[in-house]
Amino acid sequence: MRKWYKLSISTTKQTTFTSTISAIVRISYQAHVWLLSPPCQPYTRQGLQKHSGDARAFSFLKILELMLQTSRPPVMLFMENVVGFETSDTHTKMIEILEKADFSRQEFILSPMQFGVPYSRPRYFCLAKRRPLSFHRLLYNNQLLWSPSPLLENDVDIETIENHGSQATSDKLLLSCEPICRFLDHSSHHSEFSFSDASSIQREGALEKTKDTDEQGSFDQYLVPSSLIDRWGSAMDIVYPDSRRCCCFTKSYYRYVKGTGSLLAPFEEEKMGKAHSLKEQKLRYFTPREVANLHSFPEDFQFPQHIGLRQCYALLGNSLSIAVVAPLLRYLFAEPP
């Protein structure tokens, strides 16, 4: 009886969900462009990789199928997901539906590092236009590109993302990025002093409030506790103000230190020397403002006063990079010459 009840509830929810999606898509609000960011869990490397067999993939596939039935389908489509989606059976089904709906497409795997931002977050993007609309560069139709070159007016050759080319290519990409200090709050504090001044500066910094800490509290709260360094120090990704790459920040950043994003040692590596322990490096979390900077959010972006610190990190975690999405959308909306 209990199993039957669960099955009935599940079926009812799915039927209601399907009906709701059907109504929305058929009405479609006559939208010209659909921007889609379906759940990524079915395709992540750390997940079960069930692809279309994962219940969380259902809504995206249903929306695509209903696109064929609506009287006013979109003329453009923009979709993003994790790297790995491009090898899934969900991707295969998406391509089949787009072709049936008479869309041409261009696909990209891009990272903010290709746009000079020292933030490693490669993502998959699909841009599609319904004929007779066409892309500015027809040469790249129905291709998966690892370079943003088609998006740039001067058509310069930008290096492919890290871990996809040779070591020389990765090194060249790294050198093309700005140093992390350009994205820090009051970054001059981190680059004008030697490590011998670190202790005094850190004490002063703990008392001084930056723009971000005025809203979020004392700078002390960004320091990594010694207990976490003792336990997880070997698993931490540590970067410096002169580093040109940091790892992706997830929604669990600040709650956990392993695999959630890079930590900052606020003084240049060569000035500190390798002899100094992790505890002596005064490790701290990037502030929410700094995480927003690395996502290329505008300078005037800020959270409402009632949003707590952990909630700020959760909202910023896994955000899309404006440095990547903006040129993609410009390219999608551009009319061919």
Tab-separated table of C-alpha atoms in Angstrom:
chain	number	residue	atom	x	y	z
A	1	MET	CA	0.000	0.000	0.000
A	2	ARG	CA	2.816	2.399	0.913
A	3	LYS	CA	4.678	1.687	-2.341
A	4	TRP	CA	1.484	2.237	-4.348
A	5	TYR	CA	0.891	5.536	-2.530
A	6	LYS	CA	4.414	6.776	-3.304
A	7	LEU	CA	4.034	5.772	-6.943
A	8	SER	CA	0.685	7.542	-7.187
A	9	ILE	CA	2.052	10.732	-5.646
A	10	SER	CA	5.101	10.639	-7.913
A	11	THR	CA	2.970	10.060	-11.005
A	12	THR	CA	0.579	12.842	-10.029
A	13	LYS	CA	3.419	15.299	-9.522
A	14	GLN	CA	4.984	14.375	-12.852
A	15	THR	CA	1.651	14.696	-14.673
A	16	THR	CA	1.011	18.107	-13.106
A	17	PHE	CA	4.562	19.196	-13.916
A	18	THR	CA	4.208	18.082	-17.532
A	19	SER	CA	0.877	19.860	-17.897
A	20	THR	CA	2.339	23.049	-16.458
A	21	ILE	CA	5.309	22.987	-18.826
A	22	SER	CA	3.027	22.209	-21.755
A	23	ALA	CA	0.808	25.183	-20.983
A	24	ILE	CA	3.760	27.542	-20.564
A	25	VAL	CA	5.511	26.450	-23.745
A	26	ARG	CA	2.361	26.409	-25.877
A	27	ILE	CA	1.521	29.917	-24.737
A	28	SER	CA	5.267	30.624	-24.881
A	29	TYR	CA	4.663	34.290	-24.125
A	30	GLN	CA	5.760	34.763	-27.740
A	31	ALA	CA	9.365	34.946	-26.584
A	32	HIS	CA	11.878	35.387	-29.391
A	33	VAL	CA	14.813	34.036	-27.376
A	34	TRP	CA	15.007	31.184	-24.900
A	35	LEU	CA	17.861	31.252	-22.369
A	36	LEU	CA	18.234	27.804	-20.826
A	37	SER	CA	20.397	26.556	-17.966
A	38	PRO	CA	19.103	23.078	-17.103
A	39	PRO	CA	20.325	21.080	-14.074
A	40	CYS	CA	23.922	19.987	-14.537
A	41	GLN	CA	23.987	17.100	-12.030
A	42	PRO	CA	23.158	14.406	-14.641
A	43	TYR	CA	26.372	15.260	-16.531
A	44	THR	CA	28.989	16.166	-13.914
A	45	ARG	CA	32.152	14.097	-13.637
A	46	GLN	CA	31.568	13.508	-9.933
A	47	GLY	CA	27.941	12.463	-10.394
A	48	LEU	CA	26.386	9.197	-11.551
A	49	GLN	CA	26.275	10.463	-15.159
A	50	LYS	CA	22.843	9.041	-15.886
A	51	HIS	CA	22.313	11.701	-18.541
A	52	SER	CA	18.717	11.555	-19.844
A	53	GLY	CA	18.019	8.725	-17.393
A	54	ASP	CA	18.323	11.187	-14.515
A	55	ALA	CA	14.978	12.648	-13.445
A	56	ARG	CA	16.555	16.107	-13.343
A	57	ALA	CA	17.045	15.983	-17.125
A	58	PHE	CA	13.323	15.511	-17.746
A	59	SER	CA	12.244	19.160	-17.727
A	60	PHE	CA	14.845	20.246	-20.294
A	61	LEU	CA	13.986	17.449	-22.708
A	62	LYS	CA	10.270	18.118	-22.285
A	63	ILE	CA	10.694	21.812	-23.067
A	64	LEU	CA	12.659	20.988	-26.211
A	65	GLU	CA	10.028	18.500	-27.372
A	66	LEU	CA	7.230	20.989	-26.794
A	67	MET	CA	9.128	23.576	-28.808
A	68	LEU	CA	8.157	21.566	-31.885
A	69	GLN	CA	4.478	21.884	-30.955
A	70	THR	CA	4.187	25.546	-30.064
A	71	SER	CA	2.728	27.908	-32.645
A	72	ARG	CA	5.391	30.537	-31.940
A	73	PRO	CA	8.719	28.780	-31.341
A	74	PRO	CA	11.720	30.932	-30.437
A	75	VAL	CA	13.943	32.276	-33.176
A	76	MET	CA	17.063	32.022	-31.001
A	77	LEU	CA	18.208	29.716	-28.230
A	78	PHE	CA	21.060	30.009	-25.727
A	79	MET	CA	21.891	27.056	-23.497
A	80	GLU	CA	24.719	26.450	-21.005
A	81	ASN	CA	25.825	23.479	-18.942
A	82	VAL	CA	28.859	21.684	-17.549
A	83	VAL	CA	31.642	20.289	-19.679
A	84	GLY	CA	30.544	16.712	-20.266
A	85	PHE	CA	27.065	17.596	-21.463
A	86	GLU	CA	28.394	17.590	-25.031
A	87	THR	CA	29.069	13.828	-24.805
A	88	SER	CA	25.697	12.905	-23.275
A	89	ASP	CA	22.656	11.347	-24.910
A	90	THR	CA	20.708	14.419	-23.786
A	91	HIS	CA	22.951	16.455	-26.071
A	92	THR	CA	22.247	14.040	-28.923
A	93	LYS	CA	18.498	14.431	-28.395
A	94	MET	CA	18.841	18.221	-28.224
A	95	ILE	CA	20.664	18.287	-31.568
A	96	GLU	CA	17.994	16.082	-33.166
A	97	ILE	CA	15.211	18.393	-31.980
A	98	LEU	CA	17.035	21.546	-33.084
A	99	GLU	CA	17.519	20.094	-36.553
A	100	LYS	CA	13.834	19.143	-36.776
A	101	ALA	CA	12.916	22.693	-35.738
A	102	ASP	CA	15.148	24.076	-38.540
A	103	PHE	CA	17.805	25.610	-36.277
A	104	SER	CA	21.441	26.118	-37.158
A	105	ARG	CA	23.783	25.942	-34.185
A	106	GLN	CA	27.292	26.705	-33.012
A	107	GLU	CA	28.685	25.189	-29.813
A	108	PHE	CA	31.488	26.364	-27.556
A	109	ILE	CA	33.442	25.242	-24.516
A	110	LEU	CA	34.906	28.397	-23.019
A	111	SER	CA	36.556	29.600	-19.813
A	112	PRO	CA	36.944	33.118	-18.341
A	113	MET	CA	40.705	32.623	-18.659
A	114	GLN	CA	40.352	33.007	-22.429
A	115	PHE	CA	39.056	36.525	-21.785
A	116	GLY	CA	41.892	37.569	-19.476
A	117	VAL	CA	40.133	36.730	-16.194
A	118	PRO	CA	42.219	34.505	-13.861
A	119	TYR	CA	39.281	32.231	-13.122
A	120	SER	CA	39.165	28.628	-14.312
A	121	ARG	CA	35.554	27.744	-15.046
A	122	PRO	CA	35.104	26.028	-18.433
A	123	ARG	CA	31.473	25.664	-19.501
A	124	TYR	CA	29.563	24.278	-22.454
A	125	PHE	CA	27.417	26.694	-24.491
A	126	CYS	CA	25.036	26.080	-27.377
A	127	LEU	CA	23.877	28.969	-29.574
A	128	ALA	CA	21.099	28.279	-32.078
A	129	LYS	CA	19.187	30.358	-34.650
A	130	ARG	CA	16.054	29.336	-36.527
A	131	ARG	CA	16.303	29.757	-40.272
A	132	PRO	CA	16.196	32.053	-42.181
A	133	LEU	CA	18.289	33.717	-39.440
A	134	SER	CA	21.975	32.855	-39.615
A	135	PHE	CA	25.213	33.404	-37.739
A	136	HIS	CA	27.783	36.002	-38.659
A	137	ARG	CA	30.337	33.247	-39.331
A	138	LEU	CA	28.651	30.378	-41.156
A	139	LEU	CA	31.929	28.482	-41.268
A	140	TYR	CA	31.412	27.343	-37.674
A	141	ASN	CA	27.873	25.995	-38.062
A	142	ASN	CA	27.327	22.604	-36.413
A	143	GLN	CA	30.789	22.661	-34.839
A	144	LEU	CA	32.023	22.466	-31.247
A	145	LEU	CA	34.712	25.103	-30.697
A	146	TRP	CA	37.173	25.390	-27.817
A	147	SER	CA	38.224	28.932	-28.710
A	148	PRO	CA	36.313	32.250	-28.585
A	149	SER	CA	37.940	33.516	-31.792
A	150	PRO	CA	34.635	33.656	-33.764
A	151	LEU	CA	33.196	35.978	-31.116
A	152	LEU	CA	35.887	38.607	-31.584
A	153	GLU	CA	35.662	41.265	-34.257
A	154	ASN	CA	39.378	41.242	-34.993
A	155	ASP	CA	39.270	37.446	-35.404
A	156	VAL	CA	42.443	36.946	-33.370
A	157	ASP	CA	43.411	33.410	-32.507
A	158	ILE	CA	42.741	32.870	-28.794
A	159	GLU	CA	44.246	29.885	-27.048
A	160	THR	CA	42.005	26.943	-26.265
A	161	ILE	CA	41.075	26.361	-22.651
A	162	GLU	CA	43.386	24.767	-20.140
A	163	ASN	CA	43.630	20.971	-20.177
A	164	HIS	CA	42.629	20.844	-23.842
A	165	GLY	CA	45.818	21.892	-25.601
A	166	SER	CA	49.539	21.353	-25.132
A	167	GLN	CA	51.481	22.502	-22.090
A	168	ALA	CA	52.848	25.399	-24.134
A	169	THR	CA	49.291	26.414	-25.023
A	170	SER	CA	48.233	26.261	-21.367
A	171	ASP	CA	51.240	28.344	-20.325
A	172	LYS	CA	50.460	30.957	-22.966
A	173	LEU	CA	46.841	31.118	-21.826
A	174	LEU	CA	47.967	31.566	-18.226
A	175	LEU	CA	50.229	34.478	-19.138
A	176	SER	CA	47.375	36.183	-20.994
A	177	CYS	CA	45.362	36.495	-17.769
A	178	GLU	CA	45.451	39.441	-15.397
A	179	PRO	CA	46.968	38.784	-11.946
A	180	ILE	CA	44.509	38.068	-9.168
A	181	CYS	CA	45.524	41.258	-7.334
A	182	ARG	CA	43.555	43.230	-9.951
A	183	PHE	CA	40.369	41.611	-8.638
A	184	LEU	CA	40.966	42.064	-4.902
A	185	ASP	CA	39.585	44.663	-2.537
A	186	HIS	CA	42.328	47.215	-1.798
A	187	SER	CA	44.827	45.002	-3.605
A	188	SER	CA	47.607	47.528	-3.043
A	189	HIS	CA	47.836	46.238	0.536
A	190	HIS	CA	48.952	42.878	-0.812
A	191	SER	CA	51.699	43.976	-3.144
A	192	GLU	CA	53.529	46.875	-1.514
A	193	PHE	CA	54.989	45.106	1.509
A	194	SER	CA	57.377	42.272	2.138
A	195	PHE	CA	56.481	39.206	4.140
A	196	SER	CA	58.315	40.599	7.152
A	197	ASP	CA	55.526	43.156	7.393
A	198	ALA	CA	52.812	40.526	7.084
A	199	SER	CA	52.010	40.088	10.763
A	200	SER	CA	51.577	43.781	11.474
A	201	ILE	CA	49.617	44.371	8.289
A	202	GLN	CA	47.382	41.417	9.043
A	203	ARG	CA	46.627	42.781	12.502
A	204	GLU	CA	45.830	46.173	11.015
A	205	GLY	CA	43.778	44.536	8.274
A	206	ALA	CA	41.741	42.656	10.844
A	207	LEU	CA	40.720	45.971	12.374
A	208	GLU	CA	40.318	47.901	9.159
A	209	LYS	CA	37.083	47.460	7.245
A	210	THR	CA	36.950	47.489	3.479
A	211	LYS	CA	33.868	48.254	1.418
A	212	ASP	CA	32.926	44.606	1.571
A	213	THR	CA	33.538	44.152	5.267
A	214	ASP	CA	31.505	47.255	6.084
A	215	GLU	CA	28.532	45.234	4.908
A	216	GLN	CA	29.600	41.778	6.041
A	217	GLY	CA	31.451	42.378	9.308
A	218	SER	CA	35.048	42.225	10.515
A	219	PHE	CA	37.825	41.078	8.199
A	220	ASP	CA	38.613	38.381	10.787
A	221	GLN	CA	35.753	36.264	9.507
A	222	TYR	CA	37.566	35.675	6.207
A	223	LEU	CA	40.647	34.134	7.838
A	224	VAL	CA	40.860	30.346	7.552
A	225	PRO	CA	40.842	28.760	11.044
A	226	SER	CA	43.988	26.890	12.068
A	227	SER	CA	41.937	23.757	12.740
A	228	LEU	CA	40.888	23.607	9.080
A	229	ILE	CA	44.473	24.133	7.933
A	230	ASP	CA	45.616	21.249	10.142
A	231	ARG	CA	42.950	18.946	8.747
A	232	TRP	CA	42.657	19.978	5.106
A	233	GLY	CA	45.850	21.899	4.350
A	234	SER	CA	47.141	19.347	1.846
A	235	ALA	CA	43.872	19.508	-0.120
A	236	MET	CA	43.611	23.305	-0.294
A	237	ASP	CA	44.078	25.208	-3.534
A	238	ILE	CA	46.156	28.227	-2.498
A	239	VAL	CA	46.738	31.234	-4.732
A	240	TYR	CA	48.627	34.508	-4.338
A	241	PRO	CA	48.028	38.093	-5.487
A	242	ASP	CA	50.397	37.567	-8.418
A	243	SER	CA	48.786	34.248	-9.429
A	244	ARG	CA	47.001	34.170	-12.772
A	245	ARG	CA	44.560	31.368	-12.106
A	246	CYS	CA	42.154	30.337	-9.366
A	247	CYS	CA	39.638	27.520	-9.127
A	248	CYS	CA	35.886	27.731	-9.537
A	249	PHE	CA	33.900	28.904	-6.504
A	250	THR	CA	30.935	26.697	-5.628
A	251	LYS	CA	27.898	27.476	-3.505
A	252	SER	CA	29.597	25.645	-0.605
A	253	TYR	CA	32.544	28.049	-0.498
A	254	TYR	CA	33.198	29.367	3.020
A	255	ARG	CA	31.258	26.422	4.474
A	256	TYR	CA	33.899	23.939	3.298
A	257	VAL	CA	37.487	24.373	2.134
A	258	LYS	CA	38.027	21.226	0.061
A	259	GLY	CA	37.010	21.457	-3.580
A	260	THR	CA	34.874	24.583	-3.196
A	261	GLY	CA	37.267	27.265	-4.466
A	262	SER	CA	40.720	28.742	-3.994
A	263	LEU	CA	42.049	30.345	-0.820
A	264	LEU	CA	44.216	33.449	-0.841
A	265	ALA	CA	47.627	33.876	0.768
A	266	PRO	CA	47.660	37.690	0.685
A	267	PHE	CA	51.400	38.180	0.056
A	268	GLU	CA	53.426	37.318	-3.034
A	269	GLU	CA	54.786	33.793	-3.090
A	270	GLU	CA	58.367	34.780	-3.893
A	271	LYS	CA	58.447	37.235	-0.976
A	272	MET	CA	57.164	34.669	1.480
A	273	GLY	CA	59.423	31.817	0.496
A	274	LYS	CA	58.608	28.133	0.687
A	275	ALA	CA	59.897	27.805	4.238
A	276	HIS	CA	56.817	29.421	5.715
A	277	SER	CA	54.065	27.083	6.851
A	278	LEU	CA	50.456	27.379	5.726
A	279	LYS	CA	49.522	28.915	9.060
A	280	GLU	CA	52.142	31.623	8.607
A	281	GLN	CA	50.689	32.529	5.225
A	282	LYS	CA	47.570	34.042	6.810
A	283	LEU	CA	45.236	32.194	4.470
A	284	ARG	CA	41.847	33.749	3.927
A	285	TYR	CA	38.727	33.276	1.852
A	286	PHE	CA	38.040	35.569	-1.057
A	287	THR	CA	35.386	38.064	0.014
A	288	PRO	CA	31.980	38.052	-1.724
A	289	ARG	CA	32.979	41.253	-3.530
A	290	GLU	CA	36.138	39.569	-4.828
A	291	VAL	CA	34.209	36.496	-5.958
A	292	ALA	CA	31.824	38.826	-7.786
A	293	ASN	CA	34.810	40.571	-9.378
A	294	LEU	CA	36.145	37.259	-10.682
A	295	HIS	CA	32.708	36.582	-12.160
A	296	SER	CA	33.038	40.005	-13.867
A	297	PHE	CA	30.026	41.452	-12.056
A	298	PRO	CA	29.750	45.266	-12.351
A	299	GLU	CA	31.400	47.423	-9.706
A	300	ASP	CA	28.076	48.703	-8.397
A	301	PHE	CA	26.734	45.197	-7.789
A	302	GLN	CA	25.868	44.568	-4.153
A	303	PHE	CA	23.621	42.352	-2.071
A	304	PRO	CA	20.767	43.716	0.056
A	305	GLN	CA	21.727	44.366	3.665
A	306	HIS	CA	19.629	41.490	5.001
A	307	ILE	CA	21.542	38.844	3.000
A	308	GLY	CA	23.983	37.012	5.277
A	309	LEU	CA	27.577	36.177	4.423
A	310	ARG	CA	27.037	32.466	3.791
A	311	GLN	CA	24.015	33.223	1.656
A	312	CYS	CA	26.104	35.655	-0.404
A	313	TYR	CA	28.612	32.909	-1.126
A	314	ALA	CA	25.829	30.433	-1.927
A	315	LEU	CA	24.260	32.851	-4.412
A	316	LEU	CA	27.590	33.697	-6.033
A	317	GLY	CA	28.764	30.091	-6.206
A	318	ASN	CA	28.588	28.505	-9.659
A	319	SER	CA	27.540	31.812	-11.210
A	320	LEU	CA	27.993	32.343	-14.914
A	321	SER	CA	30.913	34.504	-15.977
A	322	ILE	CA	29.774	37.776	-17.514
A	323	ALA	CA	33.111	37.984	-19.322
A	324	VAL	CA	32.139	34.818	-21.221
A	325	VAL	CA	28.363	35.146	-21.564
A	326	ALA	CA	28.319	38.767	-22.773
A	327	PRO	CA	30.323	38.171	-25.997
A	328	LEU	CA	28.367	34.974	-26.645
A	329	LEU	CA	25.062	36.850	-26.476
A	330	ARG	CA	26.400	39.674	-28.645
A	331	TYR	CA	27.437	37.091	-31.210
A	332	LEU	CA	24.050	35.362	-31.024
A	333	PHE	CA	22.137	38.615	-31.554
A	334	ALA	CA	24.433	39.972	-34.260
A	335	GLU	CA	23.046	40.086	-37.771
A	336	PRO	CA	25.194	38.717	-40.595
A	337	PRO	CA	26.785	41.312	-42.900
